[in-house]
Amino acid sequence: MMNMKSFALLLAAALLPAAAARADGERLRPATANPSYQQECGGCHLAYPPALLPAASWQRITADLGKHYGSDASLDPATTQTLTRWLLLNAGSGKRAREAPQQDRITRAAWFQRKHDELPAGVWQRPAIKSPANCAACHTGAEQGDFSEHRVRVPR
Amino acid sequence: MRSKTWHLIPTALLALALASGTAGATTAAEQLAALSAQAGTAGDPARGQRLFTSKHGAEWSCSSCHGALPTQAGRHASTGKPIAPLAPAFNPERFGDAAKSEKWFRRNCKDVLGRECSAGEKADVLAWLITLKP
């Protein structure tokens, strides 16, 4: 017979991850969950959590890696296929799946712009940030899929 | 007929050695040797530095992301992501896997030169990177 204390512990263990994952979608499945994705896509930019784009966007992006936002990101066919499957499986749902953002850019999504609309003009051009694609410049937990506002430090 | 076939074997073995020399775990020095053999000439560090730091009619040079002297971290020219040092003496992870090196040479040469680099050009760049010491 399980005593109350261990039951409470079990219950907490079962509920905690779910609560963390629900917290406004801030804790996302990190790219580190897939070492191949991390290695192939994380060289030039944060290996963006797949939930940040809808499946249709990932489909278009992975279909044309040779012309990837002005850069050649081509991979061998087998790796491309494996990563595409993983990205589609973990693509965004809910508010992030409603529509594919312009040019399939995360930064053009309505939710992204709403979340960042209080930032002063010119913040993206700061030398330590350089681009809105550089999530980790401010989101210190971005590599771990943590985009919580509590962990945001905007460099001067 | 038979003697002709036998004569081809050393050539075939050499080709095999060269091909395998550009795949799998290796070192920067071994990759340089393989690329130089493929090019038929030794890599030239001065020529490599010129290739690395020049723009070739397009927007970027290799230095745009890796820095003019890739002994320290660079930053991606468009995304701003920090890029670990490229010179092998400053980053032991560099040039430890020939397939990975080939992949990045292919991608980045297309970005900078609008085409793939020749074995000779790759040998030049690697020869220069190897000369960079702490």
Short mmCIF file of C-alpha atoms in Angstrom, two decimals:
data_model
loop_
_atom_site.label_atom_id
_atom_site.label_comp_id
_atom_site.label_asym_id
_atom_site.label_seq_id
_atom_site.Cartn_x
_atom_site.Cartn_y
_atom_site.Cartn_z
CA MET A 1 0.00 0.00 0.00
CA MET A 2 1.42 3.35 -1.03
CA ASN A 3 1.61 5.97 1.70
CA MET A 4 0.39 9.54 1.16
CA LYS A 5 3.84 11.01 0.89
CA SER A 6 5.06 8.82 -1.93
CA PHE A 7 1.71 9.21 -3.68
CA ALA A 8 2.07 13.00 -3.53
CA LEU A 9 5.61 12.75 -4.86
CA LEU A 10 4.50 10.56 -7.74
CA LEU A 11 1.65 12.91 -8.53
CA ALA A 12 3.98 15.90 -8.55
CA ALA A 13 6.44 14.08 -10.78
CA ALA A 14 3.66 13.24 -13.20
CA LEU A 15 2.21 16.74 -13.31
CA LEU A 16 5.33 18.92 -13.30
CA PRO A 17 6.62 18.28 -16.81
CA ALA A 18 3.14 18.79 -18.23
CA ALA A 19 2.78 22.08 -16.41
CA ALA A 20 6.19 23.23 -17.62
CA ALA A 21 5.34 22.33 -21.19
CA ARG A 22 2.03 24.17 -21.01
CA ALA A 23 3.42 27.42 -19.63
CA ASP A 24 2.36 29.46 -22.64
CA GLY A 25 4.45 27.18 -24.83
CA GLU A 26 7.62 28.82 -23.54
CA ARG A 27 9.33 25.56 -22.76
CA LEU A 28 9.68 23.89 -26.13
CA ARG A 29 11.15 20.61 -27.19
CA PRO A 30 14.73 21.75 -27.66
CA ALA A 31 16.80 21.01 -30.72
CA THR A 32 19.20 19.14 -28.43
CA ALA A 33 16.61 16.34 -28.49
CA ASN A 34 18.01 15.50 -31.91
CA PRO A 35 21.84 15.60 -32.15
CA SER A 36 21.76 15.35 -35.94
CA TYR A 37 19.44 18.38 -36.21
CA GLN A 38 21.62 20.23 -33.73
CA GLN A 39 24.74 19.45 -35.73
CA GLU A 40 23.42 20.09 -39.23
CA CYS A 41 21.26 23.14 -38.57
CA GLY A 42 22.83 24.60 -35.44
CA GLY A 43 26.12 25.61 -37.10
CA CYS A 44 24.84 28.88 -38.53
CA HIS A 45 21.87 29.67 -36.30
CA LEU A 46 20.16 28.40 -33.18
CA ALA A 47 18.70 25.04 -34.10
CA TYR A 48 15.22 26.46 -33.73
CA PRO A 49 12.76 24.29 -31.79
CA PRO A 50 10.64 22.63 -34.49
CA ALA A 51 7.44 23.83 -32.77
CA LEU A 52 8.20 27.40 -33.85
CA LEU A 53 7.07 26.73 -37.44
CA PRO A 54 4.14 24.82 -38.89
CA ALA A 55 4.70 21.64 -40.88
CA ALA A 56 4.05 23.38 -44.22
CA SER A 57 6.96 25.75 -43.54
CA TRP A 58 9.37 22.96 -42.59
CA GLN A 59 8.33 21.08 -45.70
CA ARG A 60 9.26 24.03 -47.95
CA ILE A 61 12.48 24.80 -46.06
CA THR A 62 13.84 21.26 -46.16
CA ALA A 63 12.87 20.88 -49.83
CA ASP A 64 15.29 23.63 -50.86
CA LEU A 65 18.27 23.64 -48.48
CA GLY A 66 20.63 24.57 -51.32
CA LYS A 67 19.00 28.01 -51.31
CA HIS A 68 18.46 28.64 -47.64
CA TYR A 69 17.86 32.31 -46.87
CA GLY A 70 20.79 33.38 -49.03
CA SER A 71 23.08 30.52 -48.02
CA ASP A 72 23.87 26.97 -49.11
CA ALA A 73 22.74 24.59 -46.35
CA SER A 74 22.48 21.48 -48.50
CA LEU A 75 22.75 18.02 -46.94
CA ASP A 76 22.99 14.52 -48.34
CA PRO A 77 19.57 13.09 -49.30
CA ALA A 78 19.43 10.54 -46.44
CA THR A 79 20.09 13.15 -43.73
CA THR A 80 17.66 15.58 -45.35
CA GLN A 81 14.96 12.92 -45.33
CA THR A 82 15.54 11.93 -41.70
CA LEU A 83 15.55 15.52 -40.47
CA THR A 84 12.48 16.42 -42.52
CA ARG A 85 10.55 13.56 -40.97
CA TRP A 86 11.56 14.65 -37.46
CA LEU A 87 10.72 18.31 -38.12
CA LEU A 88 7.28 17.45 -39.52
CA LEU A 89 6.59 15.17 -36.57
CA ASN A 90 7.45 17.92 -34.08
CA ALA A 91 6.20 20.93 -36.02
CA GLY A 92 4.15 23.64 -34.33
CA SER A 93 0.55 23.14 -33.40
CA GLY A 94 -2.10 25.52 -32.07
CA LYS A 95 -1.40 29.21 -32.55
CA ARG A 96 1.84 28.49 -34.35
CA ALA A 97 0.26 26.18 -36.91
CA ARG A 98 -2.64 28.38 -37.94
CA GLU A 99 -0.70 29.98 -40.76
CA ALA A 100 2.75 29.73 -42.24
CA PRO A 101 4.58 33.02 -41.72
CA GLN A 102 5.79 35.06 -44.68
CA GLN A 103 8.85 33.45 -46.31
CA ASP A 104 8.56 30.75 -43.64
CA ARG A 105 10.47 33.03 -41.29
CA ILE A 106 9.76 32.60 -37.56
CA THR A 107 10.36 36.34 -37.13
CA ARG A 108 7.48 37.16 -39.51
CA ALA A 109 4.90 35.18 -37.53
CA ALA A 110 2.13 37.21 -35.90
CA TRP A 111 2.79 35.63 -32.48
CA PHE A 112 6.53 36.45 -32.75
CA GLN A 113 5.86 40.10 -33.58
CA ARG A 114 3.28 40.41 -30.79
CA LYS A 115 5.71 38.94 -28.26
CA HIS A 116 8.46 41.37 -29.25
CA ASP A 117 6.44 44.53 -29.89
CA GLU A 118 7.52 46.26 -26.65
CA LEU A 119 11.19 46.27 -27.64
CA PRO A 120 12.71 49.66 -28.47
CA ALA A 121 13.46 50.43 -32.11
CA GLY A 122 16.98 49.50 -33.16
CA VAL A 123 17.35 46.78 -30.54
CA TRP A 124 17.98 44.10 -33.19
CA GLN A 125 20.85 46.12 -34.63
CA ARG A 126 22.83 46.15 -31.38
CA PRO A 127 26.25 44.57 -32.00
CA ALA A 128 25.65 41.74 -29.52
CA ILE A 129 22.31 40.87 -31.14
CA LYS A 130 22.70 41.67 -34.84
CA SER A 131 19.55 39.89 -36.01
CA PRO A 132 16.15 38.77 -34.72
CA ALA A 133 17.27 35.28 -35.82
CA ASN A 134 19.81 35.33 -32.97
CA CYS A 135 17.39 34.10 -30.25
CA ALA A 136 20.16 33.11 -27.84
CA ALA A 137 21.50 36.68 -27.66
CA CYS A 138 18.61 37.52 -25.29
CA HIS A 139 16.89 34.20 -24.51
CA THR A 140 19.63 32.73 -22.36
CA GLY A 141 17.89 29.33 -22.21
CA ALA A 142 17.12 29.14 -25.94
CA GLU A 143 19.50 26.25 -26.58
CA GLN A 144 17.52 24.24 -24.01
CA GLY A 145 14.18 25.25 -25.52
CA ASP A 146 13.50 27.71 -22.69
CA PHE A 147 12.03 30.97 -23.99
CA SER A 148 10.52 32.07 -20.68
CA GLU A 149 10.50 35.83 -20.15
CA HIS A 150 12.19 35.31 -16.79
CA ARG A 151 15.32 34.18 -18.58
CA VAL A 152 15.48 37.11 -21.03
CA ARG A 153 18.53 39.39 -20.78
CA VAL A 154 18.68 41.96 -23.55
CA PRO A 155 22.31 42.99 -24.09
CA ARG A 156 22.99 46.74 -24.16
CA MET B 1 45.58 -8.60 -71.70
CA ARG B 2 46.33 -10.02 -68.27
CA SER B 3 49.49 -7.93 -67.80
CA LYS B 4 47.54 -4.80 -68.71
CA THR B 5 44.92 -5.54 -66.03
CA TRP B 6 47.64 -6.16 -63.42
CA HIS B 7 49.25 -2.90 -64.37
CA LEU B 8 46.06 -1.02 -63.41
CA ILE B 9 45.96 -2.32 -59.85
CA PRO B 10 48.41 0.16 -58.25
CA THR B 11 46.47 3.03 -59.87
CA ALA B 12 43.20 1.64 -58.55
CA LEU B 13 44.70 1.24 -55.07
CA LEU B 14 46.00 4.79 -55.13
CA ALA B 15 42.57 6.10 -56.16
CA LEU B 16 40.98 4.08 -53.37
CA ALA B 17 43.46 5.43 -50.83
CA LEU B 18 42.77 8.99 -51.99
CA ALA B 19 39.03 8.48 -51.85
CA SER B 20 39.14 6.95 -48.38
CA GLY B 21 41.56 9.70 -47.35
CA THR B 22 38.65 12.12 -47.60
CA ALA B 23 36.14 10.19 -45.48
CA GLY B 24 35.91 9.29 -41.79
CA ALA B 25 37.92 10.23 -38.71
CA THR B 26 41.19 11.94 -39.48
CA THR B 27 43.36 14.93 -38.61
CA ALA B 28 43.87 18.32 -40.24
CA ALA B 29 47.35 17.26 -41.38
CA GLU B 30 46.00 14.06 -42.96
CA GLN B 31 43.25 15.97 -44.72
CA LEU B 32 45.80 18.45 -46.05
CA ALA B 33 47.95 15.56 -47.35
CA ALA B 34 44.93 13.96 -49.04
CA LEU B 35 43.81 17.25 -50.63
CA SER B 36 47.34 18.05 -51.82
CA ALA B 37 47.64 14.56 -53.35
CA GLN B 38 44.29 15.04 -55.07
CA ALA B 39 45.37 18.44 -56.40
CA GLY B 40 48.81 17.17 -57.44
CA THR B 41 50.47 20.08 -55.65
CA ALA B 42 51.16 21.10 -52.06
CA GLY B 43 48.82 23.57 -50.36
CA ASP B 44 50.15 27.14 -50.33
CA PRO B 45 49.37 29.04 -47.07
CA ALA B 46 49.73 32.53 -48.62
CA ARG B 47 47.34 31.64 -51.42
CA GLY B 48 44.97 30.12 -48.86
CA GLN B 49 44.92 33.28 -46.76
CA ARG B 50 44.17 35.36 -49.86
CA LEU B 51 41.28 33.09 -50.83
CA PHE B 52 39.95 33.13 -47.28
CA THR B 53 39.98 36.89 -46.72
CA SER B 54 38.86 38.05 -50.20
CA LYS B 55 35.39 38.54 -51.53
CA HIS B 56 35.04 36.83 -54.86
CA GLY B 57 32.60 39.10 -56.58
CA ALA B 58 29.79 38.40 -54.11
CA GLU B 59 28.72 39.68 -50.70
CA TRP B 60 30.78 37.49 -48.39
CA SER B 61 34.32 36.27 -47.81
CA CYS B 62 35.11 33.31 -45.54
CA SER B 63 36.20 35.97 -43.04
CA SER B 64 32.70 37.48 -42.96
CA CYS B 65 31.71 34.70 -40.56
CA HIS B 66 35.01 33.17 -39.38
CA GLY B 67 36.91 36.45 -38.84
CA ALA B 68 40.00 37.66 -40.71
CA LEU B 69 42.11 35.56 -38.36
CA PRO B 70 40.06 32.49 -37.42
CA THR B 71 41.99 31.83 -34.22
CA GLN B 72 39.07 33.13 -32.18
CA ALA B 73 35.30 32.86 -32.38
CA GLY B 74 33.58 34.49 -35.35
CA ARG B 75 29.94 35.42 -35.86
CA HIS B 76 27.60 34.41 -38.62
CA ALA B 77 27.23 37.38 -40.98
CA SER B 78 23.45 37.21 -41.17
CA THR B 79 22.21 35.41 -38.05
CA GLY B 80 24.75 36.74 -35.54
CA LYS B 81 25.33 33.29 -34.01
CA PRO B 82 28.81 32.86 -32.53
CA ILE B 83 30.97 30.43 -34.52
CA ALA B 84 33.76 28.54 -32.73
CA PRO B 85 37.35 29.13 -33.94
CA LEU B 86 38.19 27.43 -37.24
CA ALA B 87 41.97 27.07 -36.94
CA PRO B 88 42.61 23.51 -35.68
CA ALA B 89 45.24 24.59 -33.11
CA PHE B 90 42.57 26.71 -31.42
CA ASN B 91 39.72 24.21 -31.70
CA PRO B 92 40.58 20.50 -31.66
CA GLU B 93 37.15 19.62 -33.04
CA ARG B 94 37.99 21.20 -36.38
CA PHE B 95 39.02 18.98 -39.32
CA GLY B 96 38.62 15.77 -37.33
CA ASP B 97 36.10 14.33 -39.77
CA ALA B 98 36.78 14.55 -43.49
CA ALA B 99 33.13 14.15 -44.54
CA LYS B 100 32.19 17.07 -42.32
CA SER B 101 35.00 19.20 -43.76
CA GLU B 102 33.89 18.35 -47.29
CA LYS B 103 30.30 19.29 -46.47
CA TRP B 104 31.25 22.68 -45.07
CA PHE B 105 33.72 23.42 -47.89
CA ARG B 106 30.93 22.64 -50.37
CA ARG B 107 28.33 24.83 -48.65
CA ASN B 108 30.61 27.74 -47.82
CA CYS B 109 32.49 27.84 -51.13
CA LYS B 110 29.13 28.08 -52.88
CA ASP B 111 28.19 31.00 -50.62
CA VAL B 112 31.48 32.84 -51.10
CA LEU B 113 32.65 31.88 -54.61
CA GLY B 114 29.36 30.83 -56.16
CA ARG B 115 30.84 27.38 -56.92
CA GLU B 116 32.56 24.48 -55.20
CA CYS B 117 36.25 24.87 -54.40
CA SER B 118 38.86 22.74 -56.15
CA ALA B 119 41.02 20.31 -54.15
CA GLY B 120 43.90 22.75 -54.65
CA GLU B 121 41.97 25.68 -53.20
CA LYS B 122 40.90 23.60 -50.21
CA ALA B 123 44.51 22.48 -49.69
CA ASP B 124 45.64 26.14 -49.78
CA VAL B 125 43.09 27.22 -47.15
CA LEU B 126 43.84 24.26 -44.88
CA ALA B 127 47.60 24.80 -45.28
CA TRP B 128 47.10 28.37 -44.05
CA LEU B 129 44.82 27.37 -41.16
CA ILE B 130 47.43 24.84 -39.99
CA THR B 131 50.11 27.56 -39.85
CA LEU B 132 48.05 29.50 -37.28
CA LYS B 133 49.49 28.63 -33.86
CA PRO B 134 48.87 29.97 -30.34
#
